PDB file of C-alpha atoms in Angstrom:
ATOM      1  CA  MET A  14     110.151 203.924  59.699  1.00  0.00           C
ATOM      2  CA  LYS A  15     106.469 203.139  60.000  1.00  0.00           C
ATOM      3  CA  THR A  16     107.017 199.399  59.703  1.00  0.00           C
ATOM      4  CA  VAL A  17     109.654 199.466  62.410  1.00  0.00           C
ATOM      5  CA  SER A  18     107.337 201.294  64.784  1.00  0.00           C
ATOM      6  CA  ILE A  19     104.580 198.761  64.165  1.00  0.00           C
ATOM      7  CA  HIS A  20     106.879 195.807  65.023  1.00  0.00           C
ATOM      8  CA  GLU A  21     108.235 197.572  68.045  1.00  0.00           C
ATOM      9  CA  SER A  22     104.727 198.358  69.278  1.00  0.00           C
ATOM     10  CA  ALA A  23     103.713 194.687  68.749  1.00  0.00           C
ATOM     11  CA  ARG A  24     106.705 193.467  70.742  1.00  0.00           C
ATOM     12  CA  SER A  25     106.007 195.968  73.475  1.00  0.00           C
ATOM     13  CA  GLY A  26     102.343 194.904  73.512  1.00  0.00           C
ATOM     14  CA  ASP A  27     103.325 191.229  73.825  1.00  0.00           C
ATOM     15  CA  ALA A  28     105.735 192.005  76.612  1.00  0.00           C
ATOM     16  CA  GLY A  29     103.149 193.972  78.495  1.00  0.00           C
ATOM     17  CA  ALA A  30     100.426 191.360  78.089  1.00  0.00           C
ATOM     18  CA  GLY A  31     102.173 188.936  80.452  1.00  0.00           C
ATOM     19  CA  PRO A  32     101.821 185.150  80.359  1.00  0.00           C
ATOM     20  CA  PRO A  33      98.644 183.578  78.923  1.00  0.00           C
ATOM     21  CA  ALA A  34      95.900 183.396  81.452  1.00  0.00           C
ATOM     22  CA  ALA A  35      94.953 180.039  82.840  1.00  0.00           C
ATOM     23  CA  GLY A  36      92.015 178.504  80.991  1.00  0.00           C
ATOM     24  CA  ARG A  37      92.722 180.342  77.726  1.00  0.00           C
ATOM     25  CA  PRO A  38      93.590 178.317  74.608  1.00  0.00           C
ATOM     26  CA  GLY A  39      97.321 177.624  74.691  1.00  0.00           C
ATOM     27  CA  GLY A  40      97.560 178.399  78.400  1.00  0.00           C
ATOM     28  CA  PRO A  41      98.634 175.949  81.096  1.00  0.00           C
ATOM     29  CA  ALA A  42      96.073 173.485  82.515  1.00  0.00           C
ATOM     30  CA  PRO A  43      94.442 174.639  85.739  1.00  0.00           C
ATOM     31  CA  THR A  44      95.884 173.086  88.860  1.00  0.00           C
ATOM     32  CA  PRO A  45      93.260 170.879  90.573  1.00  0.00           C
ATOM     33  CA  GLY A  46      92.286 172.114  93.945  1.00  0.00           C
ATOM     34  CA  PRO A  47      91.755 170.018  97.089  1.00  0.00           C
ATOM     35  CA  ALA A  48      88.017 169.628  96.417  1.00  0.00           C
ATOM     36  CA  SER A  49      88.532 168.336  92.857  1.00  0.00           C
ATOM     37  CA  ARG A  50      91.156 165.862  94.108  1.00  0.00           C
ATOM     38  CA  ARG A  51      88.787 164.528  96.741  1.00  0.00           C
ATOM     39  CA  ARG A  52      85.972 163.846  94.274  1.00  0.00           C
ATOM     40  CA  PRO A  53      87.715 161.020  92.312  1.00  0.00           C
ATOM     41  CA  LEU A  54      88.856 159.441  95.592  1.00  0.00           C
ATOM     42  CA  ARG A  55      85.310 159.487  96.940  1.00  0.00           C
ATOM     43  CA  ARG A  56      84.036 158.005  93.696  1.00  0.00           C
ATOM     44  CA  ARG A  57      86.586 155.199  93.823  1.00  0.00           C
ATOM     45  CA  ILE A  58      85.683 154.422  97.417  1.00  0.00           C
ATOM     46  CA  ALA A  59      81.972 154.396  96.564  1.00  0.00           C
ATOM     47  CA  ASP A  60      82.528 152.069  93.565  1.00  0.00           C
ATOM     48  CA  GLN A  61      84.679 149.696  95.586  1.00  0.00           C
ATOM     49  CA  SER A  62      82.173 149.712  98.431  1.00  0.00           C
ATOM     50  CA  ARG A  63      79.375 148.682  96.075  1.00  0.00           C
ATOM     51  CA  ALA A  64      81.548 145.974  94.549  1.00  0.00           C
ATOM     52  CA  TYR A  65      82.483 144.582  97.966  1.00  0.00           C
ATOM     53  CA  ALA A  66      78.833 144.734  99.032  1.00  0.00           C
ATOM     54  CA  PHE A  67      77.792 142.539  96.099  1.00  0.00           C
ATOM     55  CA  LEU A  68      80.747 140.239  96.775  1.00  0.00           C
ATOM     56  CA  LEU A  69      79.858 140.021 100.455  1.00  0.00           C
ATOM     57  CA  GLY A  70      76.342 138.855  99.627  1.00  0.00           C
ATOM     58  CA  GLY A  71      77.669 136.031  97.468  1.00  0.00           C
ATOM     59  CA  LEU A  72      80.237 135.052 100.090  1.00  0.00           C
ATOM     60  CA  LEU A  73      77.586 134.947 102.807  1.00  0.00           C
ATOM     61  CA  CYS A  74      75.336 132.700 100.725  1.00  0.00           C
ATOM     62  CA  PHE A  75      78.255 130.457  99.863  1.00  0.00           C
ATOM     63  CA  ALA A  76      79.388 130.290 103.495  1.00  0.00           C
ATOM     64  CA  LEU A  77      75.864 129.556 104.728  1.00  0.00           C
ATOM     65  CA  PHE A  78      74.963 126.862 102.223  1.00  0.00           C
ATOM     66  CA  SER A  79      78.398 125.357 101.387  1.00  0.00           C
ATOM     67  CA  TRP A  80      81.134 126.024 103.937  1.00  0.00           C
ATOM     68  CA  TYR A  81      79.042 125.702 107.087  1.00  0.00           C
ATOM     69  CA  PRO A  82      77.423 122.365 106.060  1.00  0.00           C
ATOM     70  CA  ALA A  83      80.846 120.983 105.094  1.00  0.00           C
ATOM     71  CA  VAL A  84      82.439 121.957 108.412  1.00  0.00           C
ATOM     72  CA  ARG A  85      79.372 120.742 110.295  1.00  0.00           C
ATOM     73  CA  ALA A  86      79.505 117.371 108.503  1.00  0.00           C
ATOM     74  CA  VAL A  87      83.160 116.899 109.487  1.00  0.00           C
ATOM     75  CA  ILE A  88      82.249 117.547 113.136  1.00  0.00           C
ATOM     76  CA  ILE A  89      79.221 115.210 113.081  1.00  0.00           C
ATOM     77  CA  ALA A  90      81.398 112.459 111.570  1.00  0.00           C
ATOM     78  CA  PHE A  91      83.013 112.110 115.016  1.00  0.00           C
ATOM     79  CA  GLN A  92      79.736 112.284 116.942  1.00  0.00           C
ATOM     80  CA  LYS A  93      76.681 110.170 117.621  1.00  0.00           C
ATOM     81  CA  TYR A  94      74.024 112.536 116.389  1.00  0.00           C
ATOM     82  CA  THR A  95      70.306 112.371 115.741  1.00  0.00           C
ATOM     83  CA  PRO A  96      68.127 115.447 115.180  1.00  0.00           C
ATOM     84  CA  GLY A  97      66.491 116.662 118.374  1.00  0.00           C
ATOM     85  CA  SER A  98      69.059 115.148 120.742  1.00  0.00           C
ATOM     86  CA  ASP A  99      72.377 116.320 122.107  1.00  0.00           C
ATOM     87  CA  PRO A 100      75.391 115.045 120.128  1.00  0.00           C
ATOM     88  CA  GLU A 101      77.775 112.638 121.811  1.00  0.00           C
ATOM     89  CA  TRP A 102      81.468 112.509 120.905  1.00  0.00           C
ATOM     90  CA  VAL A 103      82.405 108.979 119.780  1.00  0.00           C
ATOM     91  CA  GLY A 104      85.710 109.539 117.988  1.00  0.00           C
ATOM     92  CA  THR A 105      86.310 107.226 115.033  1.00  0.00           C
ATOM     93  CA  ALA A 106      83.512 104.802 115.915  1.00  0.00           C
ATOM     94  CA  ASN A 107      81.404 106.001 112.982  1.00  0.00           C
ATOM     95  CA  PHE A 108      84.215 105.338 110.518  1.00  0.00           C
ATOM     96  CA  THR A 109      84.759 101.847 111.940  1.00  0.00           C
ATOM     97  CA  ARG A 110      81.059 100.965 111.755  1.00  0.00           C
ATOM     98  CA  VAL A 111      80.687 102.252 108.206  1.00  0.00           C
ATOM     99  CA  PHE A 112      83.834 100.439 107.088  1.00  0.00           C
ATOM    100  CA  GLN A 113      82.444  97.138 108.434  1.00  0.00           C
ATOM    101  CA  ASP A 114      79.115  97.555 106.632  1.00  0.00           C
ATOM    102  CA  PRO A 115      78.683  94.861 103.903  1.00  0.00           C
ATOM    103  CA  GLU A 116      77.303  97.522 101.533  1.00  0.00           C
ATOM    104  CA  PHE A 117      80.427  99.666 101.956  1.00  0.00           C
ATOM    105  CA  GLY A 118      82.550  97.614  99.561  1.00  0.00           C
ATOM    106  CA  ALA A 119      79.733  97.232  97.038  1.00  0.00           C
ATOM    107  CA  ALA A 120      79.071 100.995  97.055  1.00  0.00           C
ATOM    108  CA  TRP A 121      82.698 101.878  96.366  1.00  0.00           C
ATOM    109  CA  ARG A 122      83.052  99.156  93.738  1.00  0.00           C
ATOM    110  CA  ASN A 123      79.914 100.296  91.921  1.00  0.00           C
ATOM    111  CA  THR A 124      80.947 103.948  92.122  1.00  0.00           C
ATOM    112  CA  LEU A 125      84.420 103.306  90.700  1.00  0.00           C
ATOM    113  CA  THR A 126      82.975 101.059  87.970  1.00  0.00           C
ATOM    114  CA  PHE A 127      80.401 103.709  87.095  1.00  0.00           C
ATOM    115  CA  THR A 128      83.158 106.339  86.872  1.00  0.00           C
ATOM    116  CA  LEU A 129      85.286 104.135  84.612  1.00  0.00           C
ATOM    117  CA  LEU A 130      82.365 103.338  82.303  1.00  0.00           C
ATOM    118  CA  ALA A 131      81.388 107.001  82.218  1.00  0.00           C
ATOM    119  CA  LEU A 132      84.902 107.889  81.070  1.00  0.00           C
ATOM    120  CA  LEU A 133      84.863 105.215  78.356  1.00  0.00           C
ATOM    121  CA  ILE A 134      81.377 106.096  77.108  1.00  0.00           C
ATOM    122  CA  GLY A 135      80.440 109.528  78.357  1.00  0.00           C
ATOM    123  CA  PHE A 136      83.785 111.206  77.715  1.00  0.00           C
ATOM    124  CA  ALA A 137      84.372 110.118  74.123  1.00  0.00           C
ATOM    125  CA  VAL A 138      80.820 110.534  72.815  1.00  0.00           C
ATOM    126  CA  PRO A 139      80.522 114.320  73.496  1.00  0.00           C
ATOM    127  CA  PHE A 140      83.900 114.952  71.832  1.00  0.00           C
ATOM    128  CA  VAL A 141      82.848 113.026  68.715  1.00  0.00           C
ATOM    129  CA  MET A 142      79.507 114.846  68.670  1.00  0.00           C
ATOM    130  CA  ALA A 143      81.305 118.189  68.867  1.00  0.00           C
ATOM    131  CA  LEU A 144      83.539 117.192  65.935  1.00  0.00           C
ATOM    132  CA  VAL A 145      80.476 116.282  63.869  1.00  0.00           C
ATOM    133  CA  LEU A 146      78.630 119.502  64.725  1.00  0.00           C
ATOM    134  CA  ASN A 147      81.719 121.526  63.930  1.00  0.00           C
ATOM    135  CA  GLU A 148      81.797 120.090  60.413  1.00  0.00           C
ATOM    136  CA  LEU A 149      78.133 120.804  59.662  1.00  0.00           C
ATOM    137  CA  ARG A 150      77.341 123.566  57.185  1.00  0.00           C
ATOM    138  CA  HIS A 151      73.535 123.559  57.409  1.00  0.00           C
ATOM    139  CA  ALA A 152      71.059 123.442  60.350  1.00  0.00           C
ATOM    140  CA  ARG A 153      73.908 123.867  62.804  1.00  0.00           C
ATOM    141  CA  ALA A 154      71.813 125.869  65.283  1.00  0.00           C
ATOM    142  CA  PHE A 155      69.002 123.296  65.168  1.00  0.00           C
ATOM    143  CA  PHE A 156      71.300 120.402  66.030  1.00  0.00           C
ATOM    144  CA  ARG A 157      72.907 122.401  68.840  1.00  0.00           C
ATOM    145  CA  VAL A 158      69.475 122.875  70.403  1.00  0.00           C
ATOM    146  CA  VAL A 159      68.693 119.169  69.954  1.00  0.00           C
ATOM    147  CA  VAL A 160      71.950 118.139  71.619  1.00  0.00           C
ATOM    148  CA  TYR A 161      71.492 120.588  74.500  1.00  0.00           C
ATOM    149  CA  LEU A 162      67.802 119.763  75.053  1.00  0.00           C
ATOM    150  CA  PRO A 163      68.390 116.948  77.632  1.00  0.00           C
ATOM    151  CA  VAL A 164      70.245 119.394  79.879  1.00  0.00           C
ATOM    152  CA  MET A 165      67.112 121.535  80.126  1.00  0.00           C
ATOM    153  CA  ILE A 166      65.027 118.595  81.374  1.00  0.00           C
ATOM    154  CA  PRO A 167      65.008 118.252  85.196  1.00  0.00           C
ATOM    155  CA  PRO A 168      67.198 115.295  86.251  1.00  0.00           C
ATOM    156  CA  VAL A 169      64.368 113.482  88.058  1.00  0.00           C
ATOM    157  CA  VAL A 170      62.054 113.825  85.047  1.00  0.00           C
ATOM    158  CA  SER A 171      64.813 112.551  82.789  1.00  0.00           C
ATOM    159  CA  ALA A 172      65.399 109.547  85.058  1.00  0.00           C
ATOM    160  CA  LEU A 173      61.667 108.742  85.131  1.00  0.00           C
ATOM    161  CA  LEU A 174      61.522 108.853  81.317  1.00  0.00           C
ATOM    162  CA  TRP A 175      64.425 106.432  81.093  1.00  0.00           C
ATOM    163  CA  LYS A 176      62.860 104.182  83.727  1.00  0.00           C
ATOM    164  CA  TRP A 177      59.824 103.815  81.467  1.00  0.00           C
ATOM    165  CA  PHE A 178      62.114 103.388  78.453  1.00  0.00           C
ATOM    166  CA  TYR A 179      63.950 100.510  80.191  1.00  0.00           C
ATOM    167  CA  ASP A 180      60.780  98.735  81.353  1.00  0.00           C
ATOM    168  CA  PRO A 181      61.309  95.058  80.430  1.00  0.00           C
ATOM    169  CA  GLY A 182      57.660  94.592  79.517  1.00  0.00           C
ATOM    170  CA  ALA A 183      56.235  97.475  77.492  1.00  0.00           C
ATOM    171  CA  GLY A 184      59.301  99.723  77.489  1.00  0.00           C
ATOM    172  CA  LEU A 185      60.311 101.405  74.250  1.00  0.00           C
ATOM    173  CA  ALA A 186      63.765  99.789  74.282  1.00  0.00           C
ATOM    174  CA  ASN A 187      62.477  96.210  74.262  1.00  0.00           C
ATOM    175  CA  GLU A 188      59.599  97.088  71.919  1.00  0.00           C
ATOM    176  CA  THR A 189      62.158  98.377  69.422  1.00  0.00           C
ATOM    177  CA  LEU A 190      64.226  95.203  69.800  1.00  0.00           C
ATOM    178  CA  ARG A 191      61.131  93.060  69.244  1.00  0.00           C
ATOM    179  CA  PHE A 192      60.251  95.047  66.132  1.00  0.00           C
ATOM    180  CA  LEU A 193      63.748  94.384  64.790  1.00  0.00           C
ATOM    181  CA  HIS A 194      63.484  90.679  65.796  1.00  0.00           C
ATOM    182  CA  LEU A 195      66.408  91.028  68.197  1.00  0.00           C
ATOM    183  CA  PRO A 196      66.714  89.527  71.703  1.00  0.00           C
ATOM    184  CA  THR A 197      65.387  91.739  74.490  1.00  0.00           C
ATOM    185  CA  SER A 198      67.197  92.715  77.697  1.00  0.00           C
ATOM    186  CA  ASN A 199      66.370  93.345  81.338  1.00  0.00           C
ATOM    187  CA  TRP A 200      68.191  96.675  81.156  1.00  0.00           C
ATOM    188  CA  SER A 201      67.975  98.371  84.558  1.00  0.00           C
ATOM    189  CA  ASN A 202      66.281  95.310  86.116  1.00  0.00           C
ATOM    190  CA  GLY A 203      69.226  92.994  85.501  1.00  0.00           C
ATOM    191  CA  ALA A 204      72.201  92.813  87.860  1.00  0.00           C
ATOM    192  CA  ASP A 205      74.626  92.543  84.923  1.00  0.00           C
ATOM    193  CA  THR A 206      73.175  95.379  82.829  1.00  0.00           C
ATOM    194  CA  ALA A 207      71.802  97.835  85.394  1.00  0.00           C
ATOM    195  CA  LEU A 208      74.998  99.828  85.922  1.00  0.00           C
ATOM    196  CA  VAL A 209      75.671 100.175  82.190  1.00  0.00           C
ATOM    197  CA  SER A 210      72.069 101.322  81.708  1.00  0.00           C
ATOM    198  CA  LEU A 211      72.580 104.055  84.309  1.00  0.00           C
ATOM    199  CA  VAL A 212      75.796 105.179  82.592  1.00  0.00           C
ATOM    200  CA  ILE A 213      73.844 105.619  79.348  1.00  0.00           C
ATOM    201  CA  VAL A 214      71.229 107.710  81.164  1.00  0.00           C
ATOM    202  CA  SER A 215      73.884 109.886  82.820  1.00  0.00           C
ATOM    203  CA  THR A 216      75.746 110.378  79.539  1.00  0.00           C
ATOM    204  CA  TRP A 217      72.587 111.365  77.676  1.00  0.00           C
ATOM    205  CA  ALA A 218      71.477 113.797  80.393  1.00  0.00           C
ATOM    206  CA  ALA A 219      74.796 115.637  80.774  1.00  0.00           C
ATOM    207  CA  MET A 220      76.171 115.466  77.245  1.00  0.00           C
ATOM    208  CA  GLY A 221      74.738 118.733  75.918  1.00  0.00           C
ATOM    209  CA  GLY A 222      76.784 121.131  78.034  1.00  0.00           C
ATOM    210  CA  THR A 223      80.002 119.223  77.392  1.00  0.00           C
ATOM    211  CA  VAL A 224      79.364 119.181  73.643  1.00  0.00           C
ATOM    212  CA  LEU A 225      78.884 122.965  73.550  1.00  0.00           C
ATOM    213  CA  ILE A 226      82.108 123.532  75.521  1.00  0.00           C
ATOM    214  CA  TYR A 227      84.020 121.294  73.120  1.00  0.00           C
ATOM    215  CA  LEU A 228      82.387 123.028  70.159  1.00  0.00           C
ATOM    216  CA  ALA A 229      83.466 126.447  71.424  1.00  0.00           C
ATOM    217  CA  ALA A 230      87.020 125.161  71.843  1.00  0.00           C
ATOM    218  CA  LEU A 231      87.033 123.670  68.336  1.00  0.00           C
ATOM    219  CA  GLN A 232      85.859 126.911  66.774  1.00  0.00           C
ATOM    220  CA  GLY A 233      88.747 128.722  68.453  1.00  0.00           C
ATOM    221  CA  ILE A 234      91.347 126.651  66.587  1.00  0.00           C
ATOM    222  CA  PRO A 235      92.950 128.671  63.746  1.00  0.00           C
ATOM    223  CA  GLY A 236      91.940 127.376  60.325  1.00  0.00           C
ATOM    224  CA  GLU A 237      95.490 127.801  59.059  1.00  0.00           C
ATOM    225  CA  LEU A 238      96.559 124.778  61.103  1.00  0.00           C
ATOM    226  CA  TYR A 239      94.071 122.519  59.315  1.00  0.00           C
ATOM    227  CA  GLU A 240      95.045 123.980  55.943  1.00  0.00           C
ATOM    228  CA  ALA A 241      98.713 123.289  56.640  1.00  0.00           C
ATOM    229  CA  ALA A 242      97.877 119.740  57.730  1.00  0.00           C
ATOM    230  CA  GLU A 243      95.868 119.136  54.559  1.00  0.00           C
ATOM    231  CA  LEU A 244      98.734 120.445  52.418  1.00  0.00           C
ATOM    232  CA  ASP A 245     100.998 117.952  54.167  1.00  0.00           C
ATOM    233  CA  GLY A 246      98.601 115.159  53.182  1.00  0.00           C
ATOM    234  CA  ALA A 247      97.095 114.507  56.628  1.00  0.00           C
ATOM    235  CA  ASN A 248      93.835 112.553  56.675  1.00  0.00           C
ATOM    236  CA  LEU A 249      90.913 113.161  59.048  1.00  0.00           C
ATOM    237  CA  TRP A 250      92.289 111.044  61.898  1.00  0.00           C
ATOM    238  CA  GLN A 251      95.733 112.634  61.594  1.00  0.00           C
ATOM    239  CA  ARG A 252      94.220 116.129  61.687  1.00  0.00           C
ATOM    240  CA  VAL A 253      92.245 115.242  64.819  1.00  0.00           C
ATOM    241  CA  ARG A 254      95.272 113.645  66.461  1.00  0.00           C
ATOM    242  CA  HIS A 255      97.909 116.251  65.634  1.00  0.00           C
ATOM    243  CA  VAL A 256      95.823 119.453  65.468  1.00  0.00           C
ATOM    244  CA  THR A 257      92.471 119.143  67.236  1.00  0.00           C
ATOM    245  CA  ILE A 258      93.507 117.252  70.373  1.00  0.00           C
ATOM    246  CA  PRO A 259      96.673 119.296  71.096  1.00  0.00           C
ATOM    247  CA  GLN A 260      94.775 122.565  70.593  1.00  0.00           C
ATOM    248  CA  THR A 261      91.966 121.506  72.952  1.00  0.00           C
ATOM    249  CA  ARG A 262      94.160 119.670  75.456  1.00  0.00           C
ATOM    250  CA  PHE A 263      93.499 122.060  78.335  1.00  0.00           C
ATOM    251  CA  ILE A 264      89.715 121.839  77.894  1.00  0.00           C
ATOM    252  CA  ILE A 265      89.871 118.041  77.650  1.00  0.00           C
ATOM    253  CA  LEU A 266      91.881 117.733  80.871  1.00  0.00           C
ATOM    254  CA  MET A 267      89.642 120.087  82.835  1.00  0.00           C
ATOM    255  CA  LEU A 268      86.428 118.417  81.643  1.00  0.00           C
ATOM    256  CA  MET A 269      87.891 115.015  82.485  1.00  0.00           C
ATOM    257  CA  LEU A 270      88.563 116.135  86.042  1.00  0.00           C
ATOM    258  CA  LEU A 271      85.083 117.636  86.400  1.00  0.00           C
ATOM    259  CA  GLN A 272      83.453 114.527  84.967  1.00  0.00           C
ATOM    260  CA  ILE A 273      85.312 112.209  87.347  1.00  0.00           C
ATOM    261  CA  ILE A 274      84.259 114.340  90.330  1.00  0.00           C
ATOM    262  CA  ALA A 275      80.642 114.421  89.111  1.00  0.00           C
ATOM    263  CA  THR A 276      80.370 110.696  88.354  1.00  0.00           C
ATOM    264  CA  MET A 277      81.864 109.803  91.731  1.00  0.00           C
ATOM    265  CA  GLN A 278      78.845 111.596  93.229  1.00  0.00           C
ATOM    266  CA  VAL A 279      76.150 109.925  91.123  1.00  0.00           C
ATOM    267  CA  PHE A 280      72.844 109.692  92.988  1.00  0.00           C
ATOM    268  CA  THR A 281      69.774 110.623  90.945  1.00  0.00           C
ATOM    269  CA  GLU A 282      69.889 107.715  88.480  1.00  0.00           C
ATOM    270  CA  PRO A 283      70.255 104.870  91.014  1.00  0.00           C
ATOM    271  CA  PHE A 284      67.791 106.530  93.395  1.00  0.00           C
ATOM    272  CA  VAL A 285      65.010 107.035  90.838  1.00  0.00           C
ATOM    273  CA  ILE A 286      65.523 104.191  88.368  1.00  0.00           C
ATOM    274  CA  THR A 287      66.836 101.195  90.323  1.00  0.00           C
ATOM    275  CA  GLY A 288      66.660 102.065  94.028  1.00  0.00           C
ATOM    276  CA  GLY A 289      70.143 100.635  94.458  1.00  0.00           C
ATOM    277  CA  GLY A 290      69.163  97.224  93.087  1.00  0.00           C
ATOM    278  CA  PRO A 291      68.980  94.655  91.851  1.00  0.00           C
ATOM    279  CA  GLU A 292      71.152  92.841  94.409  1.00  0.00           C
ATOM    280  CA  ASN A 293      72.940  96.094  95.382  1.00  0.00           C
ATOM    281  CA  SER A 294      74.440  96.260  91.882  1.00  0.00           C
ATOM    282  CA  THR A 295      73.756 100.011  91.611  1.00  0.00           C
ATOM    283  CA  VAL A 296      74.308 101.146  95.206  1.00  0.00           C
ATOM    284  CA  THR A 297      76.743 104.058  95.015  1.00  0.00           C
ATOM    285  CA  VAL A 298      78.568 105.931  97.755  1.00  0.00           C
ATOM    286  CA  LEU A 299      76.207 108.893  97.634  1.00  0.00           C
ATOM    287  CA  TYR A 300      73.174 106.598  97.648  1.00  0.00           C
ATOM    288  CA  LEU A 301      74.605 104.807 100.698  1.00  0.00           C
ATOM    289  CA  ILE A 302      75.058 108.186 102.405  1.00  0.00           C
ATOM    290  CA  TYR A 303      71.380 108.866 101.740  1.00  0.00           C
ATOM    291  CA  LYS A 304      70.414 105.511 103.259  1.00  0.00           C
ATOM    292  CA  TYR A 305      72.466 106.135 106.404  1.00  0.00           C
ATOM    293  CA  ALA A 306      70.989 109.596 106.918  1.00  0.00           C
ATOM    294  CA  PHE A 307      67.325 109.206 105.956  1.00  0.00           C
ATOM    295  CA  LEU A 308      66.615 105.470 106.233  1.00  0.00           C
ATOM    296  CA  TYR A 309      68.827 104.415 109.147  1.00  0.00           C
ATOM    297  CA  ASN A 310      68.657 107.835 110.894  1.00  0.00           C
ATOM    298  CA  ASP A 311      72.419 107.545 111.400  1.00  0.00           C
ATOM    299  CA  PHE A 312      73.772 111.001 110.594  1.00  0.00           C
ATOM    300  CA  GLY A 313      77.140 110.220 112.142  1.00  0.00           C
ATOM    301  CA  GLY A 314      77.691 107.321 109.748  1.00  0.00           C
ATOM    302  CA  ALA A 315      76.448 109.380 106.796  1.00  0.00           C
ATOM    303  CA  CYS A 316      78.869 112.208 107.597  1.00  0.00           C
ATOM    304  CA  ALA A 317      81.719 109.726 108.125  1.00  0.00           C
ATOM    305  CA  LEU A 318      81.122 108.290 104.662  1.00  0.00           C
ATOM    306  CA  SER A 319      80.902 111.839 103.256  1.00  0.00           C
ATOM    307  CA  VAL A 320      84.274 112.710 104.765  1.00  0.00           C
ATOM    308  CA  MET A 321      85.803 109.592 103.172  1.00  0.00           C
ATOM    309  CA  LEU A 322      84.449 110.636  99.781  1.00  0.00           C
ATOM    310  CA  LEU A 323      85.681 114.201 100.306  1.00  0.00           C
ATOM    311  CA  LEU A 324      89.195 113.045 101.173  1.00  0.00           C
ATOM    312  CA  LEU A 325      89.349 110.705  98.187  1.00  0.00           C
ATOM    313  CA  LEU A 326      88.181 113.358  95.703  1.00  0.00           C
ATOM    314  CA  SER A 327      90.498 115.989  97.197  1.00  0.00           C
ATOM    315  CA  ALA A 328      93.506 113.673  96.998  1.00  0.00           C
ATOM    316  CA  PHE A 329      92.645 112.664  93.445  1.00  0.00           C
ATOM    317  CA  SER A 330      92.154 116.274  92.347  1.00  0.00           C
ATOM    318  CA  ALA A 331      95.485 117.335  93.863  1.00  0.00           C
ATOM    319  CA  ILE A 332      97.359 114.454  92.204  1.00  0.00           C
ATOM    320  CA  TYR A 333      95.603 115.048  88.896  1.00  0.00           C
ATOM    321  CA  LEU A 334      96.338 118.779  88.836  1.00  0.00           C
ATOM    322  CA  ARG A 335      99.932 118.162  89.879  1.00  0.00           C
ATOM    323  CA  PHE A 336     100.399 115.624  87.099  1.00  0.00           C
ATOM    324  CA  THR A 337      98.823 117.793  84.408  1.00  0.00           C
ATOM    325  CA  ARG A 338     100.839 120.820  85.519  1.00  0.00           C
ATOM    326  CA  SER A 339     104.086 118.845  85.314  1.00  0.00           C
ATOM    327  CA  GLN A 340     103.077 117.622  81.858  1.00  0.00           C
ATOM    328  CA  GLU A 341     102.443 121.191  80.681  1.00  0.00           C
ATOM    329  CA  ASP A 342     105.798 122.341  82.084  1.00  0.00           C
ATOM    330  CA  ALA A 343     107.525 119.498  80.244  1.00  0.00           C
ATOM    331  CA  VAL A 344     105.878 120.525  76.983  1.00  0.00           C
TER     332      VAL A 344
END
């Protein structure tokens, strides 16, 4: 009888206690009020406002120093314009005059030849260097710094060093050839060798960043693929051809596009080392734009030539991306 009364009193106590109070362990979660709902919304708005503020600053700088000059150059290409005077609309007269310039053909020919040589020399060498660095087991960090060191040198300083190196008299290149009892060369002073000399300078100066990008891509390739290739009896060339190149194909294609765009705009090397000579053998499109603007004081012709270069690079980039995208879809 006593036990029954205890259980009955416990049940009656539970029934009289009512539901668990909010906030107690085991009770239901408190319902957020209007103020607590507004706080996360305010925080999200504040975070997004700060993010858009930082983004707006970057967009303003980009618009001021990139978009506005580009749009302004397109407008000036159809005007007769000199600083300090009112522009005069001339239509396509600037394009016609630039197209009839004897240096126009030489500039485009030299630029396209420079781009082709840069692809043959400057595109293969960084990839081979990355393969070699990837296989090293000792002093890997040291050689990475050595390869990247030319990128840290200002381009003008680098060009001046190479100008001294190519000096046909007391330059280090010819001194080395004389020490080895080999025939010397005119290097950047010869019409036949000047453009190739500039390609070597450009490749040396820009190789470090490309090598590190390739090296990062190579280190992302799973080692199991190489192990499977070795088990199948693949040699070094077969592993590079069937494993390395397919796995880094996207990086190779993107760097090829960027290199073509960069080499089509080469300026520092011909400006500092050769001055466009000898015999206009190193006059490039960008160097001719500089001459029109700052030597001839013809900003309309300079902008007309810039628009031609812009249209060519845009068309090439669109065709290139379209082709590579169709190739990837086919694969």
